[in-house]
N, C-alpha and C. Protein backbone atom coordinates (compact mmCIF):
# COMPACT_ATOMS: atom_id res chain seq x y z
N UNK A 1 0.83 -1.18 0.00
CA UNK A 1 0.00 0.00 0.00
C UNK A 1 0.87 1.24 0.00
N UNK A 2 0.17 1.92 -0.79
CA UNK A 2 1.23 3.50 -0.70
C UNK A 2 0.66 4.57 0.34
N UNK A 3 0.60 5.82 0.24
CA UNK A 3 0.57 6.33 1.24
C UNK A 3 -0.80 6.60 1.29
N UNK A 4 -0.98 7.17 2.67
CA UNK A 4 -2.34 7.37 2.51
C UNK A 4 -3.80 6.41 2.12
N UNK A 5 -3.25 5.11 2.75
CA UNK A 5 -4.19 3.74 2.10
C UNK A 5 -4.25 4.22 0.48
N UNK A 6 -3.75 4.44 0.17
CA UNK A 6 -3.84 4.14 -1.30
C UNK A 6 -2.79 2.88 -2.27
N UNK A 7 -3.82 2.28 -3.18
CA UNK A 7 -2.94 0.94 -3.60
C UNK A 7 -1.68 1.61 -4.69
N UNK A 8 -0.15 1.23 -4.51
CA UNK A 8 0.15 2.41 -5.42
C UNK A 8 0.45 1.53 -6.78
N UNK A 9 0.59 1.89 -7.81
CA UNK A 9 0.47 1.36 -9.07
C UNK A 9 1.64 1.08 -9.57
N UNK A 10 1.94 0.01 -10.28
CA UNK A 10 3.15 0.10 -10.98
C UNK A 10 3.82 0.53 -11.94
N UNK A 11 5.00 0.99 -11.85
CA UNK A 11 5.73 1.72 -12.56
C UNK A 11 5.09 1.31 -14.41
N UNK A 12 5.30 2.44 -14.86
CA UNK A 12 4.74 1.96 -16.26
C UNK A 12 6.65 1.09 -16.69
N UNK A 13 6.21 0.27 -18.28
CA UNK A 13 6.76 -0.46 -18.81
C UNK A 13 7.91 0.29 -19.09
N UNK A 14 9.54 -0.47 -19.02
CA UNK A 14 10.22 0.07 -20.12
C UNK A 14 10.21 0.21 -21.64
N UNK A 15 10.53 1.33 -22.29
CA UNK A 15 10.60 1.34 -23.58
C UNK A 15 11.61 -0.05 -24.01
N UNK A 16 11.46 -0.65 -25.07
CA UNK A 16 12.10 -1.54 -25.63
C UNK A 16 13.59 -0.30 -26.39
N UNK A 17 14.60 -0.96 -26.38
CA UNK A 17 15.42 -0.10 -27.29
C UNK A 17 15.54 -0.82 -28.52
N UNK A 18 15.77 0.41 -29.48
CA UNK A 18 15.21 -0.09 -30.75
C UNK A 18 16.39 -1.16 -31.35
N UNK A 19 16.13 -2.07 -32.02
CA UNK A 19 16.54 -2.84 -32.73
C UNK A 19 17.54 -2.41 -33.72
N UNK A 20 18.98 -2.62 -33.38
CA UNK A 20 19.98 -2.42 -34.53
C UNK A 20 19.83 -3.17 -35.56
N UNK A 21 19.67 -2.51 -36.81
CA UNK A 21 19.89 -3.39 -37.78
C UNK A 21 21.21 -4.02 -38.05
N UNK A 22 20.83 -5.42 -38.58
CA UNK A 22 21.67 -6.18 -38.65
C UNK A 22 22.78 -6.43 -39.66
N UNK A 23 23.70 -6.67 -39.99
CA UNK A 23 25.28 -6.37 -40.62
C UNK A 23 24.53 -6.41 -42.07
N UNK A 24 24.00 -7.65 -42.13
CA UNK A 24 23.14 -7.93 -43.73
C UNK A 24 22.52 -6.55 -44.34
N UNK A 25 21.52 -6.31 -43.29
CA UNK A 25 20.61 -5.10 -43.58
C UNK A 25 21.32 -3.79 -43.95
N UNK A 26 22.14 -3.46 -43.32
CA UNK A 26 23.03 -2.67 -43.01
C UNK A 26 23.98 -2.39 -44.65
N UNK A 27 24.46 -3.39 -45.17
CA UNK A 27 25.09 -3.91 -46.14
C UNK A 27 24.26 -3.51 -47.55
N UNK A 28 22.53 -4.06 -47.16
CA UNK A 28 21.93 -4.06 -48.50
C UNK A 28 21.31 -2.51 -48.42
N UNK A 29 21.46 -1.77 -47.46
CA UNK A 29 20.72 -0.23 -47.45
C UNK A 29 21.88 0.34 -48.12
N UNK A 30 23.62 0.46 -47.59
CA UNK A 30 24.34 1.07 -48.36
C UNK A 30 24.23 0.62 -50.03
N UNK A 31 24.17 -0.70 -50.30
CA UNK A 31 24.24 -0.70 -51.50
C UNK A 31 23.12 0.02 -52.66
N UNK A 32 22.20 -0.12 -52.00
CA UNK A 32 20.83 0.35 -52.47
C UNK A 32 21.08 1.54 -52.66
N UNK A 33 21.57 2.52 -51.56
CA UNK A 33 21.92 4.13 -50.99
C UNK A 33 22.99 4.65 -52.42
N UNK A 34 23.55 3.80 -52.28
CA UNK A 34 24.92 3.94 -53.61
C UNK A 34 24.38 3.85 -54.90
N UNK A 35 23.34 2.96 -55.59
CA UNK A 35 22.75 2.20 -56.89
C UNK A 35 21.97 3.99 -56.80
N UNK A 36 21.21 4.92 -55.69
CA UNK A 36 20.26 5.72 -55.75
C UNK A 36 21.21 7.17 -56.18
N UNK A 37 22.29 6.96 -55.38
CA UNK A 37 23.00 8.07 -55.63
C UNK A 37 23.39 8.12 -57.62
N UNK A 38 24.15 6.91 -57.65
CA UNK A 38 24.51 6.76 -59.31
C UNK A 38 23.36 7.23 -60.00
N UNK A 39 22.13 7.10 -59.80
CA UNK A 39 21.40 7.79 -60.80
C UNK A 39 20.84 8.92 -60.38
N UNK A 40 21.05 9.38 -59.39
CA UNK A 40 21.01 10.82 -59.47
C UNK A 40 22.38 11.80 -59.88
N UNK A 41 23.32 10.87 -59.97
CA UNK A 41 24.63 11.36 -61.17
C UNK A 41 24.14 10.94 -62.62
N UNK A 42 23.74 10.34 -63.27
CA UNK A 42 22.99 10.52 -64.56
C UNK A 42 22.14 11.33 -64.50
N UNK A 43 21.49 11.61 -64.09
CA UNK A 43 20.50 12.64 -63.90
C UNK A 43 20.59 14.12 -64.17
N UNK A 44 21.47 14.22 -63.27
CA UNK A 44 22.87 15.17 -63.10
C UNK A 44 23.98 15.06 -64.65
N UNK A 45 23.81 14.28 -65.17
CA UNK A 45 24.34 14.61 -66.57
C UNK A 45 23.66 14.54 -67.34
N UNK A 46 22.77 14.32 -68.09
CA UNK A 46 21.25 14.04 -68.73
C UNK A 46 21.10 15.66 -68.76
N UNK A 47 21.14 16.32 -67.33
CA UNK A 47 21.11 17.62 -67.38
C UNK A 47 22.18 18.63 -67.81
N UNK A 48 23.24 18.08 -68.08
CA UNK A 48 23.98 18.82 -68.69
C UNK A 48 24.25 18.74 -69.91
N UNK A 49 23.79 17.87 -70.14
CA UNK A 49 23.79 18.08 -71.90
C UNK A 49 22.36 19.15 -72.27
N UNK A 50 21.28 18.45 -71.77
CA UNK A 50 20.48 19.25 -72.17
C UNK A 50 20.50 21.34 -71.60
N UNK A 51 21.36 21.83 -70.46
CA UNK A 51 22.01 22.63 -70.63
C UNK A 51 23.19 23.32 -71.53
N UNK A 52 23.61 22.70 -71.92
CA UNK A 52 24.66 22.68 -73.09
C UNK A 52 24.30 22.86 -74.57
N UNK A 53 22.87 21.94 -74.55
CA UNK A 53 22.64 22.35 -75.85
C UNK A 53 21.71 23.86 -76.03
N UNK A 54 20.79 24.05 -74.62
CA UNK A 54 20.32 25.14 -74.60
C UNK A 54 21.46 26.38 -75.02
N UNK A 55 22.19 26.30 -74.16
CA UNK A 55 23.58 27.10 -74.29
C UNK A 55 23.75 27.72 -76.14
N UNK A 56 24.10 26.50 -76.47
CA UNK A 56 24.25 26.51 -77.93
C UNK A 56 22.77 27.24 -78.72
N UNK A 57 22.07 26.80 -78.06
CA UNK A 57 20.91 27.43 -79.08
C UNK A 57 20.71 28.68 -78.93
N UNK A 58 20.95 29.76 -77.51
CA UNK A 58 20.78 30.60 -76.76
C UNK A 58 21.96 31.57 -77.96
N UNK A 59 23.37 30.90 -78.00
CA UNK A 59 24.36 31.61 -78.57
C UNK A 59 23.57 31.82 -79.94
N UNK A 60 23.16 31.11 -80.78
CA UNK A 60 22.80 30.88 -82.07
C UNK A 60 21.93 31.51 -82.30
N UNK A 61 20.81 31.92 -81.01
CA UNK A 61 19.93 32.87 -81.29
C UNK A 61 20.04 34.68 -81.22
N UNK A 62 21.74 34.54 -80.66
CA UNK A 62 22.12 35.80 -80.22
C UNK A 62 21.67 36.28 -79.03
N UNK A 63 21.06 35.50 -77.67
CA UNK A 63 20.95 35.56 -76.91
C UNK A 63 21.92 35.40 -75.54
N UNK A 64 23.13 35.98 -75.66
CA UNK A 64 24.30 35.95 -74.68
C UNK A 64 23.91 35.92 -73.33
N UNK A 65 22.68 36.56 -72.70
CA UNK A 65 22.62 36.59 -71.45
C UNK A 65 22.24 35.71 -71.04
N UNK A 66 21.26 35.06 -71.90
CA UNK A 66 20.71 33.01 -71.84
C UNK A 66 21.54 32.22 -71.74
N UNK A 67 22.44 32.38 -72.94
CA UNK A 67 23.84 31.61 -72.82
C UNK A 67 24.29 31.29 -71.65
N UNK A 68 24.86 32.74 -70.95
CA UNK A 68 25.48 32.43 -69.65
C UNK A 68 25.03 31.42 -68.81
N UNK A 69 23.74 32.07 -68.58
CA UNK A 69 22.34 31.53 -67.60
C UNK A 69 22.80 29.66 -67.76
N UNK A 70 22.41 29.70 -68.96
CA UNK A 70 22.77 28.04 -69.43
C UNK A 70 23.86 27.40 -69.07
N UNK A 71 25.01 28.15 -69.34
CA UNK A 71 26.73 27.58 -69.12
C UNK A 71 26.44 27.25 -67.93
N UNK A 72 26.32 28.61 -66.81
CA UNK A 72 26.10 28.38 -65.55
C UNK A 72 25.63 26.92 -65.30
N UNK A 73 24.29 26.95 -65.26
CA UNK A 73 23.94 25.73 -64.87
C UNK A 73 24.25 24.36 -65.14
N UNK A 74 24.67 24.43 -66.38
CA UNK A 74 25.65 23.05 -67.26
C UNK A 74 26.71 23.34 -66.10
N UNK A 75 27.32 23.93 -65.73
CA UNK A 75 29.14 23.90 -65.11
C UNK A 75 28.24 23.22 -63.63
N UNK A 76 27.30 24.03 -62.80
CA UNK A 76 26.85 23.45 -61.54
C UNK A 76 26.58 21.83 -61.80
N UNK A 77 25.78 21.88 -62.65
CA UNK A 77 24.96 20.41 -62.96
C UNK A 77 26.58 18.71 -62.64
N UNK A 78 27.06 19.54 -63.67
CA UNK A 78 28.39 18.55 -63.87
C UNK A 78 29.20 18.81 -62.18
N UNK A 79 29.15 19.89 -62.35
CA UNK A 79 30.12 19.32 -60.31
C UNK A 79 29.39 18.63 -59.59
N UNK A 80 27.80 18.68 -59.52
CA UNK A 80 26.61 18.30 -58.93
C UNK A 80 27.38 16.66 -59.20
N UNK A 81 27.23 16.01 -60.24
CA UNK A 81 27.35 14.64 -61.06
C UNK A 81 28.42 14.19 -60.15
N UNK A 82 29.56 14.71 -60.61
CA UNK A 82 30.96 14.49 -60.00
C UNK A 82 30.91 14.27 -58.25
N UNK A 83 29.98 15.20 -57.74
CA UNK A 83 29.82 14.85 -56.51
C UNK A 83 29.02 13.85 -56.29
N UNK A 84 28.24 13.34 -56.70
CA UNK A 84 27.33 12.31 -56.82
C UNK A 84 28.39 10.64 -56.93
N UNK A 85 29.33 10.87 -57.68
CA UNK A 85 29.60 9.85 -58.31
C UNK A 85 30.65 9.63 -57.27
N UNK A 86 31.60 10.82 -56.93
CA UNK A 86 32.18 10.73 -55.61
C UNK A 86 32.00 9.52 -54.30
N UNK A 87 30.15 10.42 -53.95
CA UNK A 87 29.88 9.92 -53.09
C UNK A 87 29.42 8.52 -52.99
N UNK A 88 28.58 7.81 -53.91
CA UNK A 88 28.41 6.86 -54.50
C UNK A 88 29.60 5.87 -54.79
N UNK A 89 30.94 6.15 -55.06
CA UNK A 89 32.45 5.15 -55.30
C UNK A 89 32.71 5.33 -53.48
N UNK A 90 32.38 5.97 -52.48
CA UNK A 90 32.71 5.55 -51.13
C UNK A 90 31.95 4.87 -50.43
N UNK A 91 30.34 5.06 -50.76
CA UNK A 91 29.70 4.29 -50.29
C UNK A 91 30.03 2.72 -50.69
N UNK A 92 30.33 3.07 -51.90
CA UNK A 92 30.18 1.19 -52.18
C UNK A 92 31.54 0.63 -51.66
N UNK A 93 32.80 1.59 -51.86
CA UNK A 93 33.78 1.02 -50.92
C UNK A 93 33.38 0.96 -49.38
N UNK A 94 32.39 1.06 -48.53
CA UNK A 94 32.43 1.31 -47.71
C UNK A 94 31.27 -0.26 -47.34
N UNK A 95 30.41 -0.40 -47.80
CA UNK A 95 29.79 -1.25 -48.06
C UNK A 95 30.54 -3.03 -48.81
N UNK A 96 31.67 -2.53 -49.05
CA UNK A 96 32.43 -3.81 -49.46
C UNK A 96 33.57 -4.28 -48.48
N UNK A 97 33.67 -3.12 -48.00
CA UNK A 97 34.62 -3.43 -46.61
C UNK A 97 33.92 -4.06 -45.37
N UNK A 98 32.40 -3.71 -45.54
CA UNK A 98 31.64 -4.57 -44.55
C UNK A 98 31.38 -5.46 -44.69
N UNK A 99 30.97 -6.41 -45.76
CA UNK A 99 30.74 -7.23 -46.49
C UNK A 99 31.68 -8.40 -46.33
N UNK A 100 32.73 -7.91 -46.36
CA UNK A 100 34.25 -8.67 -46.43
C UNK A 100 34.58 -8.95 -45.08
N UNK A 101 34.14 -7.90 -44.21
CA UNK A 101 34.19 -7.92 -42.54
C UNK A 101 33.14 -8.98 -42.60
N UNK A 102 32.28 -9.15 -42.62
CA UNK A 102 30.81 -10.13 -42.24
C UNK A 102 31.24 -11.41 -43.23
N UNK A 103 32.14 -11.56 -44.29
CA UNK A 103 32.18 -12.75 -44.01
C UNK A 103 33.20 -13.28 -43.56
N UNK A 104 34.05 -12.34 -43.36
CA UNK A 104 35.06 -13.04 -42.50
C UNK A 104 34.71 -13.40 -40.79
N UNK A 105 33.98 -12.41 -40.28
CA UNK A 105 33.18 -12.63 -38.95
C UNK A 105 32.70 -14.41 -39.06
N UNK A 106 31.79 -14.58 -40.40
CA UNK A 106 31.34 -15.97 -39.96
C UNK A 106 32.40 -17.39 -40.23
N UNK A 107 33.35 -16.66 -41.27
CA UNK A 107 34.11 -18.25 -41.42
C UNK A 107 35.03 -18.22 -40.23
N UNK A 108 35.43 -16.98 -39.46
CA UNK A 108 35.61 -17.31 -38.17
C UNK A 108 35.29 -18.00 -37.38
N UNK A 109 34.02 -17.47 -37.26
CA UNK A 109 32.96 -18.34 -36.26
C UNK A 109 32.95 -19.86 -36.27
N UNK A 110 32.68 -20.16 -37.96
CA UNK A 110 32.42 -21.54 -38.11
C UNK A 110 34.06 -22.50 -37.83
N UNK A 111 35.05 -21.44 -38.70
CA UNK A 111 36.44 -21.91 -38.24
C UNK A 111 36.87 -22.53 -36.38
N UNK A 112 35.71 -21.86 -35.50
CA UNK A 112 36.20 -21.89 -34.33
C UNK A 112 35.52 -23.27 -34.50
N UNK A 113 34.42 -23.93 -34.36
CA UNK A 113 33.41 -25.26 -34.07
C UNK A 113 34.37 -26.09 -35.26
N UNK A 114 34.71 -25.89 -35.98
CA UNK A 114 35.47 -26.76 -37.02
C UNK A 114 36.60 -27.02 -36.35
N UNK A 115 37.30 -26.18 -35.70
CA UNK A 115 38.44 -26.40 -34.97
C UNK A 115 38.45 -27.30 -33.79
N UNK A 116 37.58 -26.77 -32.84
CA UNK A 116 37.10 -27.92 -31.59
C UNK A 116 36.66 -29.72 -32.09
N UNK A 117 36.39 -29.54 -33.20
CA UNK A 117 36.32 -30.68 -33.78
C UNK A 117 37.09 -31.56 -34.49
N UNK A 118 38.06 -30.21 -34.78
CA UNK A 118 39.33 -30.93 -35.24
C UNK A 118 40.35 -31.49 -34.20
N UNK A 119 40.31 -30.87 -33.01
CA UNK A 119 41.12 -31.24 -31.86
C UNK A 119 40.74 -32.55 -31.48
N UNK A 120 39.02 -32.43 -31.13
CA UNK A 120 38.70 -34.12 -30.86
C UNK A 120 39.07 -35.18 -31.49
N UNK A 121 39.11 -35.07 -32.62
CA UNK A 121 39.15 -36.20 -33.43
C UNK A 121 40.66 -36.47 -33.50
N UNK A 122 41.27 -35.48 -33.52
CA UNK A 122 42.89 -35.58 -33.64
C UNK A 122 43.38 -36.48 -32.38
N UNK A 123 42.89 -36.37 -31.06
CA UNK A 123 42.85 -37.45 -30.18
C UNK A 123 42.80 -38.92 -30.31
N UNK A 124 42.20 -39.00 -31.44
CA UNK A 124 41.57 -40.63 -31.69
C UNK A 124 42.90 -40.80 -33.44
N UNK A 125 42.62 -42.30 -33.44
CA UNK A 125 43.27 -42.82 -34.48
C UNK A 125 42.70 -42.85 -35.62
N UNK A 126 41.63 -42.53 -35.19
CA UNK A 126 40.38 -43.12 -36.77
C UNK A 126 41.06 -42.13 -37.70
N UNK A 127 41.12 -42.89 -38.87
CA UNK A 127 41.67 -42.26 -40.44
C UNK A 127 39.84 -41.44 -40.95
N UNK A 128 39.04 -42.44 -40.65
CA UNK A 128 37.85 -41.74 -41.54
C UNK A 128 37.02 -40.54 -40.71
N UNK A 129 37.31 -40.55 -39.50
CA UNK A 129 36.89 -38.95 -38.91
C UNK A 129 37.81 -37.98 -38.93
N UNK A 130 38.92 -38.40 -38.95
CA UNK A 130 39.92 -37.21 -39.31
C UNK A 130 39.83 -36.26 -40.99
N UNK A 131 39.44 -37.56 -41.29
CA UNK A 131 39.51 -36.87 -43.27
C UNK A 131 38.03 -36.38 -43.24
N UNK A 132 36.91 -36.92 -42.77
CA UNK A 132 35.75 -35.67 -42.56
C UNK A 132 35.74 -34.78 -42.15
N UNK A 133 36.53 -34.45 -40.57
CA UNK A 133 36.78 -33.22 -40.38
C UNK A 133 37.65 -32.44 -40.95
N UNK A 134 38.67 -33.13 -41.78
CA UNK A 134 39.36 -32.20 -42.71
C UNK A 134 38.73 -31.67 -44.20
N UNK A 135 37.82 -32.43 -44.66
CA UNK A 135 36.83 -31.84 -44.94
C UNK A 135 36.09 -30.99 -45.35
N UNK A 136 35.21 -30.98 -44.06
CA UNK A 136 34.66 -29.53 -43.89
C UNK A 136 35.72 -28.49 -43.86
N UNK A 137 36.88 -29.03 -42.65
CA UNK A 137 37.39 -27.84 -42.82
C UNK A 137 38.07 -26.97 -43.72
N UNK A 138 38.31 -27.57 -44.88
CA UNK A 138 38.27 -27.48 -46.27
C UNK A 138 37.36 -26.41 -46.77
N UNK A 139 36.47 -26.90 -46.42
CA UNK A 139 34.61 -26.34 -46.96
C UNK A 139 35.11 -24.94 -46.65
N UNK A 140 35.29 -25.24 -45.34
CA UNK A 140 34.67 -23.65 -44.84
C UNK A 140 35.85 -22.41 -44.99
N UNK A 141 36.82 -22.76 -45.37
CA UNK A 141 37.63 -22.11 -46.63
C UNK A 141 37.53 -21.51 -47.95
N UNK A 142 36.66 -22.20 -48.71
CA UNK A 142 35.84 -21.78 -49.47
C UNK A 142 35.47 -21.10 -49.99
């Protein structure tokens, strides 16, 4: 009882903390993130041509101050690209370095239970559990 005869109530619930995504997930969002960026660098050049040719038509019409207007945006468009494409060649290096981390994490892993198994058997004489566990451990080289 709490104070005052009163029944006292229980504390409300903890929040759950949120769920890290997992190395996989993690892996297929950068790649995705990278595939989204690359075409917003085509995009980004798609637009500079079609600035470029405005450009040209702008000059041809004797319209110099269009021109500019045009160059301008053709010169932004293309650094725009370049940055795009930038960012997009780190993501995916960045995403392949994890990749390479996660699978080396698991042939670790499995390397360790392959190993304990290799010790047991190395105890004993048997020719045909030794060459199974050599084996796999073969496999998991792979």
């Amino acid at each position: 009882m709490g104070l005052f005869g009163k029944k006292s109530e229980p504390p409300p619930p903890k929040p759950k903390p949120a769920k890290s995504p997992d190395m996989f997930e993690t892996i297929f969002n950068m790649k995705f993130t990278a595939k989204q960026i690359g075409k917003l660098a085509k995009k980004s050049e798609k637009s500079v041509k079609d600035e470029k040719l405005k450009c040209k038509l702008a000059i041809e019409k004797g319209n110099v101050e269009s021109a500019k207007v045009h160059a301008e945006n053709a010169v932004r468009n293309e650094k725009q690209a370049v940055s795009y494409l930038r960012l997009q060649s780190r993501m995916d290096a960045v995403a392949s370095k994890l990749e390479a981390h996660s699978q080396m994490m698991q042939a670790t892993s499995s390397m360790g239970a392959v190993t304990e198994s290799l010790n047991a058997v190395l105890g004993t004489t048997d020719i045909t559990k030794i060459t199974e566990v050599m084996d796999t451990f073969e496999k998991q080289f792979e």
